[in-house]
PDB file of C-alpha atoms in Angstrom:
ATOM      1  CA  MET A 944       0.270   0.225  -0.231  1.00 42.00           C
ATOM      2  CA  ALA A 945       1.753   3.162   0.985  1.00 37.00           C
ATOM      3  CA  ALA A 946       5.485   3.323   1.222  1.00 33.00           C
ATOM      4  CA  VAL A 947       7.069   2.867   4.088  1.00 30.00           C
ATOM      5  CA  ARG A 948       8.431   6.371   4.704  1.00 29.00           C
ATOM      6  CA  HIS A 949       5.147   8.295   4.129  1.00 31.00           C
ATOM      7  CA  VAL A 950       3.476   5.699   6.927  1.00 34.00           C
ATOM      8  CA  VAL A 951       4.993   7.820   9.820  1.00 34.00           C
ATOM      9  CA  PRO A 952       2.368  10.679   9.836  1.00 37.00           C
ATOM     10  CA  GLY A 953       2.857  12.859  12.537  1.00 39.00           C
ATOM     11  CA  ALA A 954       3.869  13.448  16.613  1.00 40.00           C
ATOM     12  CA  GLY A 955       1.614  15.201  18.924  1.00 40.00           C
ATOM     13  CA  THR A 956      -1.351  16.283  16.844  1.00 41.00           C
ATOM     14  CA  ALA A 957      -3.233  16.230  13.859  1.00 38.00           C
ATOM     15  CA  ALA A 958      -1.753  19.584  12.927  1.00 36.00           C
ATOM     16  CA  GLY A 959       1.790  17.299  13.738  1.00 41.00           C
ATOM     17  CA  MET A 960       0.423  14.587  11.522  1.00 41.00           C
ATOM     18  CA  ALA A 961      -0.456  16.818   8.903  1.00 38.00           C
ATOM     19  CA  GLU A 962       2.853  18.607   9.279  1.00 40.00           C
ATOM     20  CA  ALA A 963       5.301  15.507   8.967  1.00 41.00           C
ATOM     21  CA  GLU A 964       3.347  14.521   5.966  1.00 43.00           C
ATOM     22  CA  ALA A 965       3.800  17.602   4.414  1.00 39.00           C
ATOM     23  CA  ALA A 966       7.615  17.406   4.879  1.00 40.00           C
ATOM     24  CA  ALA A 967       7.346  13.644   3.680  1.00 40.00           C
ATOM     25  CA  ALA A 968       5.598  14.742   0.392  1.00 38.00           C
ATOM     26  CA  GLY A 969       8.324  17.476  -0.135  1.00 41.00           C
ATOM     27  CA  GLY A 970      11.295  15.350   0.210  1.00 41.00           C
ATOM     28  CA  MET A 971      12.182  16.574   3.658  1.00 45.00           C
ATOM     29  CA  ALA A 972      14.583  13.988   5.129  1.00 49.00           C
ATOM     30  CA  VAL A 973      13.450  11.915   8.035  1.00 47.00           C
ATOM     31  CA  GLU A 974      16.273  12.834  10.081  1.00 53.00           C
ATOM     32  CA  ALA A 975      15.589  16.473   9.420  1.00 54.00           C
ATOM     33  CA  VAL A 976      11.567  16.069  10.093  1.00 49.00           C
ATOM     34  CA  GLY A 977      12.793  13.644  13.344  1.00 50.00           C
ATOM     35  CA  ASP A 978      14.880  16.910  14.628  1.00 58.00           C
ATOM     36  CA  THR A 979      11.957  19.163  14.473  1.00 64.00           C
ATOM     37  CA  PHE A 980      10.166  16.970  16.438  1.00 51.00           C
ATOM     38  CA  LEU A 981      13.101  16.120  18.847  1.00 54.00           C
ATOM     39  CA  ALA A 982      13.317  20.339  19.408  1.00 61.00           C
ATOM     40  CA  LYS A 983       9.885  20.402  19.894  1.00 61.00           C
ATOM     41  CA  GLY A 984       9.835  17.844  22.451  1.00 49.00           C
ATOM     42  CA  SER A 985      12.504  19.210  24.599  1.00 54.00           C
ATOM     43  CA  ALA A 986      10.610  22.715  24.505  1.00 63.00           C
ATOM     44  CA  ALA A 987       7.749  20.891  26.127  1.00 57.00           C
ATOM     45  CA  LEU A 988       9.904  19.371  28.723  1.00 56.00           C
ATOM     46  CA  GLU A 989      11.527  22.688  29.640  1.00 58.00           C
ATOM     47  CA  LYS A 990       8.122  24.569  29.547  1.00 63.00           C
ATOM     48  CA  LEU A 991       6.821  21.408  31.574  1.00 54.00           C
ATOM     49  CA  GLU A 992       9.942  21.557  34.249  1.00 61.00           C
ATOM     50  CA  ALA A 993       9.208  25.718  34.561  1.00 63.00           C
ATOM     51  CA  LEU A 994       5.435  25.059  35.457  1.00 57.00           C
ATOM     52  CA  CYS A 995       6.833  22.404  38.143  1.00 62.00           C
ATOM     53  CA  GLY A 996       9.068  24.646  39.646  1.00 59.00           C
ATOM     54  CA  GLU A 997       6.853  27.605  40.326  1.00 60.00           C
ATOM     55  CA  GLY A 998       4.512  25.162  42.214  1.00 59.00           C
ATOM     56  CA  SER A 999       1.614  23.042  41.175  1.00 55.00           C
ATOM     57  CA  GLU A1000      -1.141  24.744  43.500  1.00 57.00           C
ATOM     58  CA  ASN A1001      -1.753  27.336  40.303  1.00 58.00           C
ATOM     59  CA  THR A1002      -1.508  24.848  37.463  1.00 62.00           C
ATOM     60  CA  HIS A1003      -4.247  22.104  37.094  1.00 67.00           C
ATOM     61  CA  PRO A1004      -2.719  18.551  36.660  1.00 75.00           C
ATOM     62  CA  SER A1005      -4.422  18.303  33.600  1.00 81.00           C
ATOM     63  CA  LYS A1006      -2.069  20.880  32.222  1.00 82.00           C
ATOM     64  CA  LEU A1007       0.989  19.405  33.272  1.00 83.00           C
ATOM     65  CA  LEU A1008      -0.095  15.992  32.274  1.00 86.00           C
ATOM     66  CA  GLN A1009      -1.030  17.485  28.512  1.00 88.00           C
ATOM     67  CA  LEU A1010       2.452  18.721  28.094  1.00 87.00           C
ATOM     68  CA  TYR A1011       4.119  15.641  29.572  1.00 85.00           C
ATOM     69  CA  THR A1012       2.106  13.515  26.972  1.00 91.00           C
ATOM     70  CA  GLN A1013       3.088  16.367  23.922  1.00 89.00           C
ATOM     71  CA  ALA A1014       6.656  15.514  24.563  1.00 87.00           C
ATOM     72  CA  VAL A1015       6.397  12.050  24.913  1.00 90.00           C
ATOM     73  CA  LEU A1016       4.787  12.220  21.529  1.00 93.00           C
ATOM     74  CA  ASP A1017       7.210  14.425  20.048  1.00 88.00           C
ATOM     75  CA  ILE A1018      10.422  12.606  21.390  1.00 87.00           C
ATOM     76  CA  THR A1019       9.110   9.434  20.473  1.00 92.00           C
ATOM     77  CA  TYR A1020       8.524  10.353  16.945  1.00 91.00           C
ATOM     78  CA  PHE A1021      12.189  11.329  16.755  1.00 87.00           C
ATOM     79  CA  GLU A1022      13.231   7.717  17.724  1.00 91.00           C
ATOM     80  CA  GLU A1023      10.449   6.050  15.054  1.00 92.00           C
ATOM     81  CA  SER A1024      11.944   7.965  12.194  1.00 89.00           C
ATOM     82  CA  GLN A1025      15.110   6.850  13.181  1.00 90.00           C
ATOM     83  CA  LEU A1026      14.174   3.108  13.187  1.00 94.00           C
ATOM     84  CA  VAL A1027      12.893   4.061   9.621  1.00 91.00           C
ATOM     85  CA  ASP A1028      15.644   5.759   8.146  1.00 92.00           C
ATOM     86  CA  GLU A1029      17.371   2.511   9.263  1.00 94.00           C
ATOM     87  CA  ASP A1030      15.012   0.425   8.010  1.00 95.00           C
ATOM     88  CA  PHE A1031      14.365  -1.200  11.126  1.00 97.00           C
ATOM     89  CA  PRO A1032      17.108  -3.419  11.847  1.00 96.00           C
ATOM     90  CA  GLU A1033      16.773  -6.642  11.974  1.00 95.00           C
ATOM     91  CA  GLU A1034      19.013  -7.349  15.260  1.00 94.00           C
ATOM     92  CA  THR A1035      17.600  -4.648  17.600  1.00 95.00           C
ATOM     93  CA  SER A1036      14.585  -3.230  16.274  1.00 96.00           C
ATOM     94  CA  LEU A1037      11.875  -5.641  17.585  1.00 97.00           C
ATOM     95  CA  GLU A1038      13.044  -4.573  21.206  1.00 97.00           C
ATOM     96  CA  LYS A1039      13.363  -0.785  20.347  1.00 96.00           C
ATOM     97  CA  VAL A1040       9.377  -1.207  18.857  1.00 97.00           C
ATOM     98  CA  LYS A1041       8.342  -2.626  22.241  1.00 96.00           C
ATOM     99  CA  GLU A1042      10.253   0.248  24.374  1.00 96.00           C
ATOM    100  CA  LEU A1043       8.581   2.832  22.247  1.00 96.00           C
ATOM    101  CA  THR A1044       4.924   1.001  22.616  1.00 96.00           C
ATOM    102  CA  SER A1045       5.647   1.024  26.483  1.00 95.00           C
ATOM    103  CA  VAL A1046       6.674   4.827  26.268  1.00 94.00           C
ATOM    104  CA  LEU A1047       3.547   5.907  24.462  1.00 96.00           C
ATOM    105  CA  SER A1048       1.328   4.153  27.116  1.00 95.00           C
ATOM    106  CA  GLU A1049       2.524   5.930  29.954  1.00 91.00           C
ATOM    107  CA  PRO A1050       0.810   9.503  30.186  1.00 92.00           C
ATOM    108  CA  GLU A1051      -2.321   6.918  30.716  1.00 91.00           C
ATOM    109  CA  ASP A1052      -0.841   5.172  33.177  1.00 90.00           C
ATOM    110  CA  LEU A1053       0.298   8.105  34.909  1.00 86.00           C
ATOM    111  CA  VAL A1054      -3.152   9.401  34.948  1.00 87.00           C
ATOM    112  CA  THR A1055      -4.018   6.269  36.813  1.00 84.00           C
ATOM    113  CA  GLU A1056      -1.162   6.223  39.322  1.00 82.00           C
ATOM    114  CA  CYS A1057      -1.980  10.112  40.119  1.00 78.00           C
ATOM    115  CA  SER A1058      -5.293   8.826  41.564  1.00 65.00           C
ATOM    116  CA  ILE A1059      -7.442  11.294  39.190  1.00 71.00           C
ATOM    117  CA  ASN A1060     -10.578  10.118  39.246  1.00 75.00           C
ATOM    118  CA  GLU A1061     -10.940  10.862  36.053  1.00 80.00           C
ATOM    119  CA  ASP A1062     -11.031   8.852  32.240  1.00 85.00           C
ATOM    120  CA  PRO A1063      -7.745   9.900  30.578  1.00 87.00           C
ATOM    121  CA  ILE A1064      -9.522  11.184  27.700  1.00 90.00           C
ATOM    122  CA  ASN A1065     -10.985  14.078  30.150  1.00 89.00           C
ATOM    123  CA  ILE A1066      -7.785  14.818  31.236  1.00 89.00           C
ATOM    124  CA  LEU A1067      -5.314  14.562  27.984  1.00 91.00           C
ATOM    125  CA  GLY A1068      -8.405  15.576  25.662  1.00 92.00           C
ATOM    126  CA  THR A1069      -9.649  13.988  22.709  1.00 93.00           C
ATOM    127  CA  GLU A1070      -6.638  14.321  20.027  1.00 93.00           C
ATOM    128  CA  LEU A1071      -3.740  13.479  22.518  1.00 94.00           C
ATOM    129  CA  VAL A1072      -5.453  10.300  23.130  1.00 95.00           C
ATOM    130  CA  GLU A1073      -6.217   9.584  19.964  1.00 95.00           C
ATOM    131  CA  CYS A1074      -2.350  10.055  18.814  1.00 95.00           C
ATOM    132  CA  LEU A1075      -1.094   7.704  21.610  1.00 96.00           C
ATOM    133  CA  TYR A1076      -3.068   5.294  19.971  1.00 97.00           C
ATOM    134  CA  TRP A1077      -2.500   5.920  16.389  1.00 97.00           C
ATOM    135  CA  ARG A1078       1.314   6.539  16.722  1.00 96.00           C
ATOM    136  CA  ARG A1079       1.528   2.898  18.663  1.00 97.00           C
ATOM    137  CA  GLY A1080      -0.871   1.439  16.000  1.00 97.00           C
ATOM    138  CA  ALA A1081       1.338   2.922  12.938  1.00 96.00           C
ATOM    139  CA  LEU A1082       4.403   2.068  14.471  1.00 97.00           C
ATOM    140  CA  LEU A1083       3.415  -1.714  14.332  1.00 97.00           C
ATOM    141  CA  TYR A1084       2.262  -1.394  10.954  1.00 97.00           C
ATOM    142  CA  MET A1085       5.488   0.263   9.941  1.00 97.00           C
ATOM    143  CA  TYR A1086       7.163  -2.568  11.662  1.00 97.00           C
ATOM    144  CA  CYS A1087       5.002  -5.384  10.050  1.00 97.00           C
ATOM    145  CA  HIS A1088       5.315  -3.874   6.627  1.00 97.00           C
ATOM    146  CA  THR A1089       9.132  -4.153   6.863  1.00 97.00           C
ATOM    147  CA  VAL A1090       9.803  -7.438   8.541  1.00 97.00           C
ATOM    148  CA  LYS A1091       7.164  -9.442   6.395  1.00 97.00           C
ATOM    149  CA  GLU A1092       9.446  -8.945   3.693  1.00 96.00           C
ATOM    150  CA  ARG A1093      12.215 -11.182   5.288  1.00 96.00           C
ATOM    151  CA  SER A1094      10.867 -14.705   4.772  1.00 95.00           C
ATOM    152  CA  GLU A1095      13.588 -16.504   6.631  1.00 96.00           C
ATOM    153  CA  TRP A1096      13.287 -14.013  10.127  1.00 96.00           C
ATOM    154  CA  LEU A1097       9.259 -14.307   9.302  1.00 96.00           C
ATOM    155  CA  GLN A1098       9.509 -18.493   9.312  1.00 95.00           C
ATOM    156  CA  GLU A1099      11.328 -18.001  12.286  1.00 96.00           C
ATOM    157  CA  ASN A1100       9.476 -15.321  14.289  1.00 96.00           C
ATOM    158  CA  ILE A1101       5.517 -16.179  12.671  1.00 96.00           C
ATOM    159  CA  ALA A1102       4.049 -16.137  16.448  1.00 95.00           C
ATOM    160  CA  ILE A1103       5.789 -12.997  16.859  1.00 96.00           C
ATOM    161  CA  PHE A1104       4.465 -11.357  13.646  1.00 97.00           C
ATOM    162  CA  LYS A1105       0.797 -12.370  14.459  1.00 95.00           C
ATOM    163  CA  LYS A1106       1.238 -10.482  17.953  1.00 95.00           C
ATOM    164  CA  CYS A1107       2.328  -7.435  16.078  1.00 96.00           C
ATOM    165  CA  LEU A1108      -0.644  -7.446  13.909  1.00 97.00           C
ATOM    166  CA  ASN A1109      -3.201  -7.883  16.363  1.00 96.00           C
ATOM    167  CA  ASP A1110      -1.527  -5.729  18.736  1.00 96.00           C
ATOM    168  CA  GLY A1111      -1.339  -2.998  15.690  1.00 97.00           C
ATOM    169  CA  VAL A1112      -4.998  -3.907  14.829  1.00 97.00           C
ATOM    170  CA  ARG A1113      -6.553  -3.294  18.317  1.00 96.00           C
ATOM    171  CA  TYR A1114      -4.611   0.197  18.694  1.00 97.00           C
ATOM    172  CA  LEU A1115      -5.845   1.757  15.746  1.00 97.00           C
ATOM    173  CA  MET A1116      -9.720   0.084  16.245  1.00 96.00           C
ATOM    174  CA  LYS A1117      -9.252   2.026  19.572  1.00 95.00           C
ATOM    175  CA  MET A1118      -8.161   4.914  18.048  1.00 95.00           C
ATOM    176  CA  LEU A1119     -11.248   5.113  15.524  1.00 94.00           C
ATOM    177  CA  SER A1120     -13.608   4.611  18.684  1.00 92.00           C
ATOM    178  CA  PHE A1121     -13.126   7.949  20.336  1.00 92.00           C
ATOM    179  CA  ARG A1122     -15.303  10.007  18.633  1.00 89.00           C
ATOM    180  CA  CYS A1123     -18.865   8.847  17.723  1.00 83.00           C
ATOM    181  CA  PRO A1124     -20.105   9.041  14.184  1.00 80.00           C
ATOM    182  CA  LEU A1125     -22.448  11.790  13.244  1.00 75.00           C
ATOM    183  CA  ARG A1126     -25.874  10.350  12.753  1.00 75.00           C
ATOM    184  CA  ILE A1127     -27.283  12.348   9.984  1.00 70.00           C
ATOM    185  CA  ASN A1128     -31.351  12.911   9.991  1.00 65.00           C
ATOM    186  CA  GLU A1129     -33.694  15.237   9.550  1.00 52.00           C
ATOM    187  CA  ASP A1130     -32.756  17.732  12.238  1.00 54.00           C
ATOM    188  CA  VAL A1131     -29.065  17.936  10.968  1.00 56.00           C
ATOM    189  CA  SER A1132     -28.377  20.177   7.710  1.00 57.00           C
ATOM    190  CA  LEU A1133     -25.115  19.941   6.629  1.00 57.00           C
ATOM    191  CA  GLN A1134     -24.440  22.265   3.084  1.00 60.00           C
ATOM    192  CA  ASP A1135     -21.718  19.918   2.323  1.00 70.00           C
ATOM    193  CA  LYS A1136     -22.704  16.242   1.633  1.00 77.00           C
ATOM    194  CA  ASP A1137     -19.309  15.094   1.124  1.00 78.00           C
ATOM    195  CA  THR A1138     -18.230  16.308   4.852  1.00 79.00           C
ATOM    196  CA  ALA A1139     -21.425  14.672   6.153  1.00 80.00           C
ATOM    197  CA  ARG A1140     -21.329  11.187   4.426  1.00 81.00           C
ATOM    198  CA  LEU A1141     -17.549  11.140   5.768  1.00 85.00           C
ATOM    199  CA  LEU A1142     -18.573  12.448   9.149  1.00 83.00           C
ATOM    200  CA  SER A1143     -21.327   9.750   9.426  1.00 80.00           C
ATOM    201  CA  GLU A1144     -18.765   7.198   8.729  1.00 82.00           C
ATOM    202  CA  GLY A1145     -16.417   8.270  11.638  1.00 83.00           C
ATOM    203  CA  ILE A1146     -13.775  10.146   9.405  1.00 87.00           C
ATOM    204  CA  PHE A1147     -12.952  13.189  11.184  1.00 88.00           C
ATOM    205  CA  SER A1148      -9.438  13.422   9.542  1.00 91.00           C
ATOM    206  CA  ASP A1149      -6.994  11.892   7.138  1.00 93.00           C
ATOM    207  CA  THR A1150      -5.169   9.827   9.816  1.00 94.00           C
ATOM    208  CA  HIS A1151      -8.961   8.219  10.923  1.00 94.00           C
ATOM    209  CA  LEU A1152      -8.980   7.301   7.128  1.00 94.00           C
ATOM    210  CA  LEU A1153      -5.346   5.913   7.186  1.00 95.00           C
ATOM    211  CA  ALA A1154      -6.081   3.830  10.530  1.00 96.00           C
ATOM    212  CA  MET A1155      -9.038   2.174   8.529  1.00 95.00           C
ATOM    213  CA  VAL A1156      -6.602   0.849   5.777  1.00 96.00           C
ATOM    214  CA  TYR A1157      -3.392   0.235   8.218  1.00 97.00           C
ATOM    215  CA  SER A1158      -5.878  -1.906  10.211  1.00 97.00           C
ATOM    216  CA  GLY A1159      -7.837  -3.533   6.957  1.00 97.00           C
ATOM    217  CA  GLU A1160      -3.902  -4.089   5.561  1.00 97.00           C
ATOM    218  CA  MET A1161      -2.746  -5.776   8.639  1.00 98.00           C
ATOM    219  CA  CYS A1162      -5.830  -7.899   8.863  1.00 97.00           C
ATOM    220  CA  TYR A1163      -5.028  -9.242   5.117  1.00 97.00           C
ATOM    221  CA  TRP A1164      -1.335  -9.696   6.301  1.00 97.00           C
ATOM    222  CA  GLY A1165      -2.803 -11.715   8.850  1.00 96.00           C
ATOM    223  CA  LEU A1166      -4.892 -13.840   6.891  1.00 95.00           C
ATOM    224  CA  LYS A1167      -2.314 -14.280   4.157  1.00 95.00           C
ATOM    225  CA  LEU A1168       0.825 -15.233   5.960  1.00 95.00           C
ATOM    226  CA  CYS A1169      -0.575 -16.392   9.204  1.00 92.00           C
ATOM    227  CA  GLY A1170      -3.416 -18.791   8.015  1.00 83.00           C
ATOM    228  CA  GLU A1171      -7.052 -18.917   8.921  1.00 68.00           C
ATOM    229  CA  GLY A1172      -8.028 -19.282  12.896  1.00 54.00           C
ATOM    230  CA  GLU A1173      -8.440 -17.471  15.859  1.00 49.00           C
ATOM    231  CA  GLN A1174      -6.651 -14.309  16.446  1.00 48.00           C
ATOM    232  CA  GLU A1175      -5.141 -13.772  20.019  1.00 48.00           C
ATOM    233  CA  SER A1176      -3.056 -10.656  21.313  1.00 44.00           C
ATOM    234  CA  LEU A1177      -0.916 -11.285  24.408  1.00 37.00           C
ATOM    235  CA  GLU A1178      -1.239  -7.662  25.304  1.00 41.00           C
ATOM    236  CA  THR A1179      -4.056  -5.669  24.180  1.00 40.00           C
ATOM    237  CA  PRO A1180      -5.569  -2.419  25.026  1.00 45.00           C
ATOM    238  CA  ASP A1181      -9.143  -2.384  26.907  1.00 44.00           C
ATOM    239  CA  PRO A1182     -11.756  -1.013  25.272  1.00 40.00           C
ATOM    240  CA  ALA A1183     -12.676   2.857  25.601  1.00 37.00           C
ATOM    241  CA  PRO A1184     -15.375   3.209  27.520  1.00 34.00           C
ATOM    242  CA  GLY A1185     -18.706   3.298  25.572  1.00 33.00           C
ATOM    243  CA  SER A1186     -16.775   2.289  22.562  1.00 35.00           C
ATOM    244  CA  GLY A1187     -18.670   0.289  19.714  1.00 34.00           C
ATOM    245  CA  PRO A1188     -17.752  -3.027  18.029  1.00 31.00           C
ATOM    246  CA  GLY A1189     -14.679  -2.054  16.177  1.00 35.00           C
ATOM    247  CA  CYS A1190     -12.570  -1.911  19.057  1.00 38.00           C
ATOM    248  CA  ARG A1191     -12.490  -5.511  20.927  1.00 36.00           C
ATOM    249  CA  SER A1192     -11.954  -6.285  24.267  1.00 39.00           C
ATOM    250  CA  HIS A1193      -9.125  -8.751  25.369  1.00 46.00           C
ATOM    251  CA  SER A1194     -11.428 -11.510  25.601  1.00 45.00           C
ATOM    252  CA  ALA A1195     -12.767 -11.548  22.073  1.00 64.00           C
ATOM    253  CA  PRO A1196     -10.090 -12.399  19.282  1.00 73.00           C
ATOM    254  CA  LEU A1197      -9.695 -10.600  15.927  1.00 88.00           C
ATOM    255  CA  ASP A1198     -11.249 -12.276  12.954  1.00 93.00           C
ATOM    256  CA  PHE A1199      -8.744 -11.022  10.432  1.00 95.00           C
ATOM    257  CA  ARG A1200     -11.044 -11.858   7.621  1.00 95.00           C
ATOM    258  CA  GLU A1201     -13.987 -10.260   8.467  1.00 95.00           C
ATOM    259  CA  LEU A1202     -12.765  -7.045  10.015  1.00 96.00           C
ATOM    260  CA  GLY A1203     -10.463  -6.820   7.198  1.00 96.00           C
ATOM    261  CA  LYS A1204     -13.107  -6.535   4.724  1.00 96.00           C
ATOM    262  CA  SER A1205     -15.654  -4.156   6.554  1.00 95.00           C
ATOM    263  CA  MET A1206     -12.271  -1.839   7.158  1.00 96.00           C
ATOM    264  CA  LEU A1207     -11.112  -1.938   3.503  1.00 96.00           C
ATOM    265  CA  THR A1208     -14.911  -1.992   2.250  1.00 95.00           C
ATOM    266  CA  LYS A1209     -15.267   1.619   4.034  1.00 94.00           C
ATOM    267  CA  TYR A1210     -12.368   2.689   2.965  1.00 95.00           C
ATOM    268  CA  VAL A1211     -12.976   2.131  -0.486  1.00 95.00           C
ATOM    269  CA  SER A1212     -16.472   3.537  -0.377  1.00 92.00           C
ATOM    270  CA  VAL A1213     -15.300   6.766   0.797  1.00 92.00           C
ATOM    271  CA  CYS A1214     -11.981   7.163  -1.399  1.00 93.00           C
ATOM    272  CA  GLU A1215     -14.598   6.497  -4.390  1.00 93.00           C
ATOM    273  CA  GLY A1216     -17.230   8.409  -2.752  1.00 90.00           C
ATOM    274  CA  PRO A1217     -16.923  11.666  -1.061  1.00 89.00           C
ATOM    275  CA  LEU A1218     -13.170  11.590  -1.303  1.00 90.00           C
ATOM    276  CA  HIS A1219     -13.229  10.986  -5.510  1.00 89.00           C
ATOM    277  CA  GLY A1220     -10.151  12.845  -7.597  1.00 89.00           C
ATOM    278  CA  GLN A1221      -8.654  13.681  -4.185  1.00 89.00           C
ATOM    279  CA  GLY A1222      -5.577  11.315  -4.658  1.00 91.00           C
ATOM    280  CA  TRP A1223      -6.875   8.571  -2.691  1.00 93.00           C
ATOM    281  CA  SER A1224      -5.738   4.915  -4.228  1.00 92.00           C
ATOM    282  CA  THR A1225      -7.969   2.044  -3.938  1.00 94.00           C
ATOM    283  CA  SER A1226      -6.121  -0.102  -6.240  1.00 95.00           C
ATOM    284  CA  SER A1227      -4.603  -2.243  -3.818  1.00 95.00           C
ATOM    285  CA  ALA A1228      -7.426  -2.297  -0.962  1.00 96.00           C
ATOM    286  CA  LYS A1229      -9.729  -3.893  -3.987  1.00 96.00           C
ATOM    287  CA  GLN A1230      -6.943  -6.655  -4.776  1.00 96.00           C
ATOM    288  CA  MET A1231      -6.951  -7.539  -0.853  1.00 96.00           C
ATOM    289  CA  LEU A1232     -10.593  -7.202  -0.707  1.00 96.00           C
ATOM    290  CA  CYS A1233     -10.835 -10.111  -3.595  1.00 95.00           C
ATOM    291  CA  TYR A1234      -8.326 -12.185  -1.337  1.00 95.00           C
ATOM    292  CA  LEU A1235     -10.245 -11.517   1.976  1.00 94.00           C
ATOM    293  CA  GLY A1236     -13.799 -12.505   0.413  1.00 89.00           C
ATOM    294  CA  THR A1237     -12.204 -15.845  -1.334  1.00 70.00           C
ATOM    295  CA  LYS A1238     -12.919 -19.013   1.350  1.00 61.00           C
ATOM    296  CA  LYS A1239      -9.950 -20.894   1.316  1.00 53.00           C
TER     297      LYS A1239
END
């Protein structure tokens, strides 16, 4: 589908994601993009340190946690950029991917450890929490995109590969679950019907659409390379409160075939509908759908 270098969209916010994509499209080196986010992360840490030095009584904990989350997102993006630039070195990249996914889990863990009786999304905000899940899912997508081409490694580590696929899909599905799709009815009047269609499908940004196609593609890899059967994960995030069926619980195994068909069908539908002519390709997605639609 997408080239790996183009799959690294974004750091801390939707604007950051767009900025990273634009830089990649404009030919900016991955290292230069990473350095930009490293500088942003360092600036966020300095601001956090200054606020803590002033005394926390005048600063709401949510502000401190948001700054910390922004720093985590930016600095880990710098490290991800290095992994991509080095093409995920076979000997060391798996441990680095595990480390980065763990670090990207820390902001939510910290909310819990601070005994704040609030859901992390109420403290950090929807956009930051979405980014935490997007970044973990996209990182695992990039890793799987690379290692699936290493036939010897894949043969010896198929269980690890399957686990990475499962966890990556679950992170992306949870990312897609935080906002409720817009319900279009007689009481809702939107002049732009294409925008209304996208919002009703739960697509609020390019990143939401990418999460759909990445999860669908990972399901395709899982079915093609790992085979049919229950797909279980050893380490999966819990579903978001009030989330829909797209974000499964730990006890519910993923169905690569059905979930892949669902995500890719929706992707093709919107790309050939409201997003027609805007540069979104559907040829690979259609080929994968043909495979997913064939019972073995």
